[in-house]
GROMACS .gro file of C-alpha atoms in nm:
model
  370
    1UNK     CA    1  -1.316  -0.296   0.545
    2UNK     CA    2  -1.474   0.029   0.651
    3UNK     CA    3  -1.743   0.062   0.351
    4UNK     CA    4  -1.978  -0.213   0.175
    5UNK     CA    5  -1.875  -0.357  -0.169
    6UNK     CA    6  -2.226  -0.222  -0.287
    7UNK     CA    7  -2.108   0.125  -0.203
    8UNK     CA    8  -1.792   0.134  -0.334
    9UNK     CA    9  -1.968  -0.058  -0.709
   10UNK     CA   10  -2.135   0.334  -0.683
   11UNK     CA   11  -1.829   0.503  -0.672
   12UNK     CA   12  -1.659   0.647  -1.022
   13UNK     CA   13  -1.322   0.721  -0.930
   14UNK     CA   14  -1.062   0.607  -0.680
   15UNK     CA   15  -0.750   0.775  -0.548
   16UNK     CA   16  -0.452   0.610  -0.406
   17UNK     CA   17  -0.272   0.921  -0.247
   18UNK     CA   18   0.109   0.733  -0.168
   19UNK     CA   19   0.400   0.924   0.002
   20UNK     CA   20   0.553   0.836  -0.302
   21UNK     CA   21   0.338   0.833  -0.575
   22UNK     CA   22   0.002   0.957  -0.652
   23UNK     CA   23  -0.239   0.666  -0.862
   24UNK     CA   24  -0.639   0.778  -0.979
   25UNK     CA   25  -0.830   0.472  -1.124
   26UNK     CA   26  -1.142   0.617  -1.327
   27UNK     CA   27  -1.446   0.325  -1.387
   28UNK     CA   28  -1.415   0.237  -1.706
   29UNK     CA   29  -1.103   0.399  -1.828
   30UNK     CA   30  -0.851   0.186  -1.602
   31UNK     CA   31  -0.543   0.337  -1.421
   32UNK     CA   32  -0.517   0.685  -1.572
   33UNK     CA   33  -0.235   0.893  -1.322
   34UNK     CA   34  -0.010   0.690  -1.187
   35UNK     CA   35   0.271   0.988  -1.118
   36UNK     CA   36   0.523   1.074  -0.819
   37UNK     CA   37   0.382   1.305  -0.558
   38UNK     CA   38   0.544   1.597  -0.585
   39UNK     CA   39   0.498   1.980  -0.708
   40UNK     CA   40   0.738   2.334  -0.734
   41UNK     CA   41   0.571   2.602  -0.625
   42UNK     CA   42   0.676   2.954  -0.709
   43UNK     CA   43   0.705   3.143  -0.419
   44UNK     CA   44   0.699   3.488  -0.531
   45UNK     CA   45   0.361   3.433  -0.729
   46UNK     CA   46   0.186   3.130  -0.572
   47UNK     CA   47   0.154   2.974  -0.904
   48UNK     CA   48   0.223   2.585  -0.957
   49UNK     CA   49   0.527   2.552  -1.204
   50UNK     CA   50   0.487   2.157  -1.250
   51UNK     CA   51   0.362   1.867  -1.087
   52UNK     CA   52   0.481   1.486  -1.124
   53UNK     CA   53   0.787   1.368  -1.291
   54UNK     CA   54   0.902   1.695  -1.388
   55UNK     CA   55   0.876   1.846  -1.035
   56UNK     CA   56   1.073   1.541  -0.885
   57UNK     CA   57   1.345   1.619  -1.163
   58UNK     CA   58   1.376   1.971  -0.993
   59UNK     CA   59   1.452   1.860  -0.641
   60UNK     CA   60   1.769   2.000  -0.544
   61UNK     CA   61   1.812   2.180  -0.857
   62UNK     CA   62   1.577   2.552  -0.840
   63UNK     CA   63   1.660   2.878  -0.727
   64UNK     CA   64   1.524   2.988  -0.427
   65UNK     CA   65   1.196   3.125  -0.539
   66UNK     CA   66   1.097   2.805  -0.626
   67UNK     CA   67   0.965   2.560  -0.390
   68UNK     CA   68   0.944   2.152  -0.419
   69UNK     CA   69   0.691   2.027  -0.211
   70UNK     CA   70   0.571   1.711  -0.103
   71UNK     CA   71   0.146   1.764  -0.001
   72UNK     CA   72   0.195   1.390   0.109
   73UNK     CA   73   0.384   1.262   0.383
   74UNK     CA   74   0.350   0.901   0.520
   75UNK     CA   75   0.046   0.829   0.329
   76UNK     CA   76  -0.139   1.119   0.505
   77UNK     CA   77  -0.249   1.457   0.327
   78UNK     CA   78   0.004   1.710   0.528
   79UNK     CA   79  -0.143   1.984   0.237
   80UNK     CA   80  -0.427   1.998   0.187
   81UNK     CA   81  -0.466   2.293  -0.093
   82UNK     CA   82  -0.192   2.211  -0.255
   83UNK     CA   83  -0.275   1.823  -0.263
   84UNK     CA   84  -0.604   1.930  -0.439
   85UNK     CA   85  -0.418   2.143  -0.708
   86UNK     CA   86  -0.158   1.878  -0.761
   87UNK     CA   87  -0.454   1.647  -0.835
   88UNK     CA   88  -0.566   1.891  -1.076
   89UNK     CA   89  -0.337   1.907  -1.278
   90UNK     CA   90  -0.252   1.557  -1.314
   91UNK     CA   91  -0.580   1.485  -1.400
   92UNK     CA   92  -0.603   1.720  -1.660
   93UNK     CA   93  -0.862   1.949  -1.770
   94UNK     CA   94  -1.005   1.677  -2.034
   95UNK     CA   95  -1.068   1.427  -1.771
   96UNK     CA   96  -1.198   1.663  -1.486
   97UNK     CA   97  -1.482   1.781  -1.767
   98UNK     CA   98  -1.550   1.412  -1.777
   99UNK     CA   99  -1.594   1.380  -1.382
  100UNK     CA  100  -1.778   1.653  -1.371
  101UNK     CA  101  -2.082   1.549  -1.563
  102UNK     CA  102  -2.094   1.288  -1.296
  103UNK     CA  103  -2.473   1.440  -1.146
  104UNK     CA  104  -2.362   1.308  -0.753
  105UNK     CA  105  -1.950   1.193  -0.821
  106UNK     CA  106  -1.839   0.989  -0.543
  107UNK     CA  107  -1.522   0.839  -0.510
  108UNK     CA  108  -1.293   0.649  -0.277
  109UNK     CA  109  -0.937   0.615  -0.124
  110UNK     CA  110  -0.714   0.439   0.050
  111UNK     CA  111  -0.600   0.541   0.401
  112UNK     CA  112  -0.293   0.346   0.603
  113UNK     CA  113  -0.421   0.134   0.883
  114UNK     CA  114  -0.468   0.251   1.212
  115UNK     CA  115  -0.553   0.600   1.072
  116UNK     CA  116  -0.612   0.910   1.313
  117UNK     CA  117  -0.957   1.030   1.240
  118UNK     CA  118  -0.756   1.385   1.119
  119UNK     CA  119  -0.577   1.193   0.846
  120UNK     CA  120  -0.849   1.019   0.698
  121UNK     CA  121  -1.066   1.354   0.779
  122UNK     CA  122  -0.786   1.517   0.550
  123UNK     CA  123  -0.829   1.222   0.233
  124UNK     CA  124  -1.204   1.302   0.240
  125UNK     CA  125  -1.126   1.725   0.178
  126UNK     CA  126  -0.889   1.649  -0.049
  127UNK     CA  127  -1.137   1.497  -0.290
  128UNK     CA  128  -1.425   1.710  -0.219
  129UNK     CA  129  -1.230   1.977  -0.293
  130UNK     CA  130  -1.230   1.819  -0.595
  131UNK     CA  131  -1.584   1.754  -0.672
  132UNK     CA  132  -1.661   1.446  -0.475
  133UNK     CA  133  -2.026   1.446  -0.308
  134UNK     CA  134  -1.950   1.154  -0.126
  135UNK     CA  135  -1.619   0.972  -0.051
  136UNK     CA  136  -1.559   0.623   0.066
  137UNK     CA  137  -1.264   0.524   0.264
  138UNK     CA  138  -1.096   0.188   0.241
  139UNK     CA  139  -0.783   0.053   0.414
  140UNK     CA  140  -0.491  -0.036   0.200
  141UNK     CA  141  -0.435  -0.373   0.341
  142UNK     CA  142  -0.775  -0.424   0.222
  143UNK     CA  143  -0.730  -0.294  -0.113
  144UNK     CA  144  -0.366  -0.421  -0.199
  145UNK     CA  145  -0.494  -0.746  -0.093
  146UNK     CA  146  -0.742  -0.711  -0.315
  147UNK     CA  147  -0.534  -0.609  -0.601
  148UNK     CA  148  -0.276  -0.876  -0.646
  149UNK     CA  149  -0.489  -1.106  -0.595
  150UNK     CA  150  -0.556  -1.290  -0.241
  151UNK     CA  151  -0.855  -1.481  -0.172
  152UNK     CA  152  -0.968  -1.201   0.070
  153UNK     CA  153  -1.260  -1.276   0.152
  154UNK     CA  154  -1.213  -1.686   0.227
  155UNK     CA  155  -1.229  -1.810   0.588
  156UNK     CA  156  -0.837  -1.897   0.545
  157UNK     CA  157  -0.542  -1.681   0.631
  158UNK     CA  158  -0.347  -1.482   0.417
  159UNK     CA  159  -0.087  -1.209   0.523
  160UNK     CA  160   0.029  -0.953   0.285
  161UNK     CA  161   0.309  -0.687   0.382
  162UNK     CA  162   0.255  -0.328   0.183
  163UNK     CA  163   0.610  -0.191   0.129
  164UNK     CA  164   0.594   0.185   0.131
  165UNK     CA  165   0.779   0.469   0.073
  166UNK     CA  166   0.751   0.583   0.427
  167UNK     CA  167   0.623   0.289   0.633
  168UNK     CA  168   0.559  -0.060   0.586
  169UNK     CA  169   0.246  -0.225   0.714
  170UNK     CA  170   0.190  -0.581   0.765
  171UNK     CA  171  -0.162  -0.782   0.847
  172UNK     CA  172  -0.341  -1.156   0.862
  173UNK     CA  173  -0.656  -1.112   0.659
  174UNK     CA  174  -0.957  -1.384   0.728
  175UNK     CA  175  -1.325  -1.324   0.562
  176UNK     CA  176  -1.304  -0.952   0.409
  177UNK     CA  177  -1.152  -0.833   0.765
  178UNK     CA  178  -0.803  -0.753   0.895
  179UNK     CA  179  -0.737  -1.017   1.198
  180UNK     CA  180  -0.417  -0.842   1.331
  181UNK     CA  181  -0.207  -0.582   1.194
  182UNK     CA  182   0.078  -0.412   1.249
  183UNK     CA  183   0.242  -0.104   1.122
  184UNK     CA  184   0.629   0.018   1.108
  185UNK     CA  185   0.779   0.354   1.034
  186UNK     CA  186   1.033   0.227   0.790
  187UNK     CA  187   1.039   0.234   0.437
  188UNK     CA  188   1.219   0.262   0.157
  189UNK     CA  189   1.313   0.642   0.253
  190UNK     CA  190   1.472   0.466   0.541
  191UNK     CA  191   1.646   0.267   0.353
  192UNK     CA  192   1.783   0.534   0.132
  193UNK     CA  193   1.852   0.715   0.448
  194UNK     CA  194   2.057   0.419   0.600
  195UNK     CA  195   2.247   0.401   0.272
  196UNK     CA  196   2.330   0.753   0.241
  197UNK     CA  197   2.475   0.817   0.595
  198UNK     CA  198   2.686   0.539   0.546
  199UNK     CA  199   2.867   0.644   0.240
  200UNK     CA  200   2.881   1.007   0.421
  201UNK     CA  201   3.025   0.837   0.757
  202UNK     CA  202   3.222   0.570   0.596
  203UNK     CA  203   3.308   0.733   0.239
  204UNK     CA  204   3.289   1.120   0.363
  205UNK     CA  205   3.064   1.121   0.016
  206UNK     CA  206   2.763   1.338   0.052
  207UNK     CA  207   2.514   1.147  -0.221
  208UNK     CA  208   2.136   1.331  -0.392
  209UNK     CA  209   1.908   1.135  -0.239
  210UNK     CA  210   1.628   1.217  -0.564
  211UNK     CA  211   1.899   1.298  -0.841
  212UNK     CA  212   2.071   1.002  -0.825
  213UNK     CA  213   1.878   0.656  -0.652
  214UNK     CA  214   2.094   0.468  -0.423
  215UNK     CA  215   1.977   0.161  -0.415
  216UNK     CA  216   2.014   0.112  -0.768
  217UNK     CA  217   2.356   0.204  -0.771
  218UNK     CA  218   2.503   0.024  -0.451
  219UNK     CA  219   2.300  -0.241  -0.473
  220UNK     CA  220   2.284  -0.361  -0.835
  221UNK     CA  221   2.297  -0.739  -0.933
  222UNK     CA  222   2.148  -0.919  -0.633
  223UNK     CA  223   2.097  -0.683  -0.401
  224UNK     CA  224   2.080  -0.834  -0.033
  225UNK     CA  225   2.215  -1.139  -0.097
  226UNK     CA  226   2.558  -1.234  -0.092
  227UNK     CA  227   2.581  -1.336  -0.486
  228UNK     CA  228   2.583  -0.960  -0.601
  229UNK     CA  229   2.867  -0.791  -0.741
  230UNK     CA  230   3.137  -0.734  -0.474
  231UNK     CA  231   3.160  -0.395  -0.495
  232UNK     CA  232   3.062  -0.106  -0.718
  233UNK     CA  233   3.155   0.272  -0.797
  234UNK     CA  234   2.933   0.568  -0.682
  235UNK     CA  235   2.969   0.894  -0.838
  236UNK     CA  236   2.859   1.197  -0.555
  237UNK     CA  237   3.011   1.515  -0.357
  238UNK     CA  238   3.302   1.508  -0.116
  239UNK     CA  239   3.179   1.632   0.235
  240UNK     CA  240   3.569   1.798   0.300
  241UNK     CA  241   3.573   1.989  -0.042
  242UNK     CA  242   3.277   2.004  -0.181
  243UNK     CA  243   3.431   1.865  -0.517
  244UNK     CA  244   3.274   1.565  -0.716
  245UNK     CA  245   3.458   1.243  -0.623
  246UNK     CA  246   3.404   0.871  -0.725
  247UNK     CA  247   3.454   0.606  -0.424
  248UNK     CA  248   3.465   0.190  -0.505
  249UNK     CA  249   3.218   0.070  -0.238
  250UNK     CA  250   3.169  -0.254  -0.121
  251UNK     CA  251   2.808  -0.387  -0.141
  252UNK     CA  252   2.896  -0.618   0.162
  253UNK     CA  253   2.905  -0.306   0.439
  254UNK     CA  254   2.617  -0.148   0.230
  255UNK     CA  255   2.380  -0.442   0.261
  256UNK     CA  256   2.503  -0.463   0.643
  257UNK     CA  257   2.398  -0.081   0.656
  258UNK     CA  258   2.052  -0.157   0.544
  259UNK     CA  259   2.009  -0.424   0.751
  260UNK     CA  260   1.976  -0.188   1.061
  261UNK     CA  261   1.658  -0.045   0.976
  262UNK     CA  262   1.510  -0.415   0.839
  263UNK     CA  263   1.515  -0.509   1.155
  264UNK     CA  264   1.234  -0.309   1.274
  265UNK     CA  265   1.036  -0.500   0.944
  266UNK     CA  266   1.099  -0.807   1.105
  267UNK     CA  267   1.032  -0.714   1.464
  268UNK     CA  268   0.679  -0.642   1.330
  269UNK     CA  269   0.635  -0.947   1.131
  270UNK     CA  270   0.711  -1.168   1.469
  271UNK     CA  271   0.466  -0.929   1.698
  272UNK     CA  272   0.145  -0.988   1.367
  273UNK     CA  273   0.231  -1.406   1.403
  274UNK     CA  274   0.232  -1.379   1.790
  275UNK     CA  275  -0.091  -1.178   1.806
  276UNK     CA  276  -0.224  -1.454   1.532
  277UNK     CA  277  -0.485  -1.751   1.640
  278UNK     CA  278  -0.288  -2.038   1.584
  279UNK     CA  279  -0.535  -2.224   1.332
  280UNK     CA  280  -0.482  -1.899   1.058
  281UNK     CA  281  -0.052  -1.904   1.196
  282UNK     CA  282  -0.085  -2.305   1.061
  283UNK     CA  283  -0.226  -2.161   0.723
  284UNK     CA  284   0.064  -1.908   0.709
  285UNK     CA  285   0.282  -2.177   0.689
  286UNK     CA  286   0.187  -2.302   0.316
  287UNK     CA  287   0.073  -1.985   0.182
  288UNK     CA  288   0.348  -1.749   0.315
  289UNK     CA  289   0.389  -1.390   0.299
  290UNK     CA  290   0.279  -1.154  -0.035
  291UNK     CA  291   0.480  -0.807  -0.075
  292UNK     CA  292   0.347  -0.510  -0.273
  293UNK     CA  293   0.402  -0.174  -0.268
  294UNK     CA  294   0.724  -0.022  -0.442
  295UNK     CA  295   0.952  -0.119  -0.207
  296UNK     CA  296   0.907  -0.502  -0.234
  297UNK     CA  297   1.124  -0.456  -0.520
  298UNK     CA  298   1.424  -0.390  -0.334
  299UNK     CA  299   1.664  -0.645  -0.472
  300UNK     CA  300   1.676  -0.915  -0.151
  301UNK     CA  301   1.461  -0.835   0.059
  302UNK     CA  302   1.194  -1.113  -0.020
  303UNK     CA  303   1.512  -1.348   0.040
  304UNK     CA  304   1.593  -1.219   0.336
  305UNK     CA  305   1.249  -1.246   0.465
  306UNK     CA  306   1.265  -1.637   0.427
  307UNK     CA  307   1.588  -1.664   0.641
  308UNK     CA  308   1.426  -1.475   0.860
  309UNK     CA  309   1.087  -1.629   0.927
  310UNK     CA  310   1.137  -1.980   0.755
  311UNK     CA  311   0.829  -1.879   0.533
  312UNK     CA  312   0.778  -1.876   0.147
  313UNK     CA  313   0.747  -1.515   0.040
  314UNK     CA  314   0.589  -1.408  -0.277
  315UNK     CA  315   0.587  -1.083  -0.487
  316UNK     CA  316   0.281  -0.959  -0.658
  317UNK     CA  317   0.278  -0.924  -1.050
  318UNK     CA  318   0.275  -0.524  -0.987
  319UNK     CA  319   0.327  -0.436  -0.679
  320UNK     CA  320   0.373  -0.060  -0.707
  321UNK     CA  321  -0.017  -0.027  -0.829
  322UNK     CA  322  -0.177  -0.278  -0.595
  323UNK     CA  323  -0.389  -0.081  -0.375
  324UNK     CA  324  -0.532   0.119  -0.674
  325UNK     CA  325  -0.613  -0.150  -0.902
  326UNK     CA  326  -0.795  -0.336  -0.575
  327UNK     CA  327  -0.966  -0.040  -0.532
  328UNK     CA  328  -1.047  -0.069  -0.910
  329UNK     CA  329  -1.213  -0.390  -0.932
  330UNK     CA  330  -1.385  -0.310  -0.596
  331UNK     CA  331  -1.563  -0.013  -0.818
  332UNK     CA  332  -1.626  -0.273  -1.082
  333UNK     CA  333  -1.756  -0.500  -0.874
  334UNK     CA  334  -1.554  -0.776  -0.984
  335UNK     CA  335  -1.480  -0.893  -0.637
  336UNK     CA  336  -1.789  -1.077  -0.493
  337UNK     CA  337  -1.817  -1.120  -0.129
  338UNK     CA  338  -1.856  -1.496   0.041
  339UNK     CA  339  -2.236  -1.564   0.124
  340UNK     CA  340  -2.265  -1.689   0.405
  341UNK     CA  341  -2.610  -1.856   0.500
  342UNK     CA  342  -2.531  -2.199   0.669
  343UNK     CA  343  -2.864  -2.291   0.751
  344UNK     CA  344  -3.033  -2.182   0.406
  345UNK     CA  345  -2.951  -2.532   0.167
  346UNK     CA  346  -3.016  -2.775   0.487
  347UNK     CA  347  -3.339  -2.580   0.564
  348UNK     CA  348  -3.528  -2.912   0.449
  349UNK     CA  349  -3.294  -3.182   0.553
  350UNK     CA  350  -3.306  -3.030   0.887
  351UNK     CA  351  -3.700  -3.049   0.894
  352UNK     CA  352  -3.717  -3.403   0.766
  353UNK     CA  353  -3.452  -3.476   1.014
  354UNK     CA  354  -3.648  -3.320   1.284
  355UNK     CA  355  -3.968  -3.467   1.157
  356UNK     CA  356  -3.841  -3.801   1.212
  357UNK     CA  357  -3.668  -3.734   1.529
  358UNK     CA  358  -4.048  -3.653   1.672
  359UNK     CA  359  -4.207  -3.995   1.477
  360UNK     CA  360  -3.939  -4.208   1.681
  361UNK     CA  361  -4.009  -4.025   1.992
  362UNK     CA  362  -4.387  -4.046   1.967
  363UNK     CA  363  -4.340  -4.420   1.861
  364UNK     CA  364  -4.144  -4.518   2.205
  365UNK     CA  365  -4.388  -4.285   2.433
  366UNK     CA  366  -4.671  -4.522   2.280
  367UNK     CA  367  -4.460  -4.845   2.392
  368UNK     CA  368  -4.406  -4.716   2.709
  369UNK     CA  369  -4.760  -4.648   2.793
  370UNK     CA  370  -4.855  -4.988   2.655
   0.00000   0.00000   0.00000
């Protein structure tokens, strides 16, 4: 963890700037944004037309003075300006009145692990733009840990895999601290991705890739695994004509499809046991694996991840609001950290022990000289 649990219990607000989503936790007032990243800009003017939901609906559907943007890429600020007035406005001018009485406001975020000092740099103007004196930075690992649940800061291992939009990062956590970690540029984008060239390659269908969601139409029923519906119909645009065409697609050849980029998941899974001490590996074995982040509720995938590595694999309660709500009960300070202070309750024994030990050996010194 990069900050003390006494200065994040100082913090008011916490921000959980996703590639896909954007999530603000206020103290006191719970989970209060919890919105998809996006915002349409009009170009002509400057001036933000809508944020959130509504600005995902536009994607792929505004003239050409108006801009979607995405100030979030990867779970890095790309934008910073118009990250701050995306925040804004999904805040609200009710709540930022609120934050503002705050006399110092300080206020923390998650950052990916392994961070360049630029990104997290960028997370820390972001909110200071906003009003933030001070701002704390936490890694997600950390903080989804946190959030669904783990016993975090217990001298046994626990591995967690966050799921993102963009990339998917995977870590052993022992005592508060991130033993080995890994992290993978594939996501569920990439997944979409996979899914969408195959039905262009295979189906000469050209599918929306925000319009219409892929996975829930090629892969409904059970997903990855082999019990799911044997095929299904997908509505899109032919890449010959241009005219809207419905194809019957198997959900065999589509589950091989996104299998390609899985295997980069599971390459990194293999290199965090390998770099893992043995004695935290042996605890892996019981415990398993916990997914969060919106991707772990790709339909199959947890299933596919015990073929794979012969480990039980759990999904959190909510997965998609993890991090934040971690973050949350870190700025609560409901999570308490271990105490450790091995010699403080056998302070005594240890002198009475040791007082004792120097009786016995003043004892046999006296025989001997006798």
């Amino acid at each position: 963890m990069t900050v003390s649990l006494d200065q994040l219990r100082r913090c008011h607000v916490a921000v959980d700037l996703g590639a896909a989503r954007t999530r603000v936790f206020v103290k006191g007032a719970g989970l209060v944004v919890d919105e998809p990243s996006v915002a349409a800009v009009n170009t002509r003017t400057g001036a933000l037309i809508a944020v959130g939901a509504l600005a995902e609906k536009m994607t792929g559907r505004t003239p050409d003075y108006i801009r979607v943007v995405r100030p979030v890429s990867g779970g890095t600020v790309v934008d910073i300006e118009m990250a701050q007035r995306m925040l804004r406005h999904l805040l609200g001018e009710k709540l930022r009145r609120q934050l503002r009485r705050k006399p110092r406001l300080r206020a923390a975020a998650c950052t990916p692990h392994d961070s360049d000092p630029l990104a997290q740099r960028a997370a820390v103007e972001t909110l200071v733009g906003l009003g933030a004196r001070r701002v704390e930075l936490v890694d997600t690992l950390i903080a989804a840990a946190v959030g669904c649940g783990l016993p975090v800061e217990q001298p046994t291992a626990t591995m967690i895999m966050v799921c993102g939009a963009a990339t998917t990062q995977v870590a052993v956590l022992s005592l508060g601290a991130i033993v080995t970690a890994e992290r993978i540029p594939v996501g569920g984008d990439a997944i979409d991705h996979a899914i969408i060239q195959h039905l262009r390659h295979h189906h000469e269908l050209m599918l929306p890739s925000q319009s219409v969601r892929p996975l829930q139409l090629a892969l409904s029923g059970n997903g990855l695994t082999p019990h799911g519906p044997a095929s299904t119909e997908i509505h899109g645009r032919d890449v010959a004509t241009g005219l809207a065409r419905s194809v019957t697609v198997e959900t065999a050849a589509v589950r091989e499809a996104i299998h390609t980029p899985l295997t980069a998941v599971l390459d990194g899974i293999g290199k965090v046991l390998r770099d893992c001490p043995p004695d935290l590996v042996a605890d892996l074995a019981d415990r398993g694996i916990m997914m969060v982040g919106g991707s772990a509720l790709l339909p199959g995938l947890d299933q596919m991840l015990r073929d794979a590595t012969g480990m039980p694999v759990h999904i959190a309660e909510r997965p998609d609001v993890c991090a934040v709500l971690g973050l949350g009960a870190m700025l609560e300070g409901k999570v308490q950290p271990m105490v450790l202070d091995p010699l403080g309750d056998h302070r005594g024994l240890a002198d009475d022990d040791g007082g004792r030990d120097r009786d016995r050996d003043r004892a046999f010194a006296d025989d001997l000289t006798e």
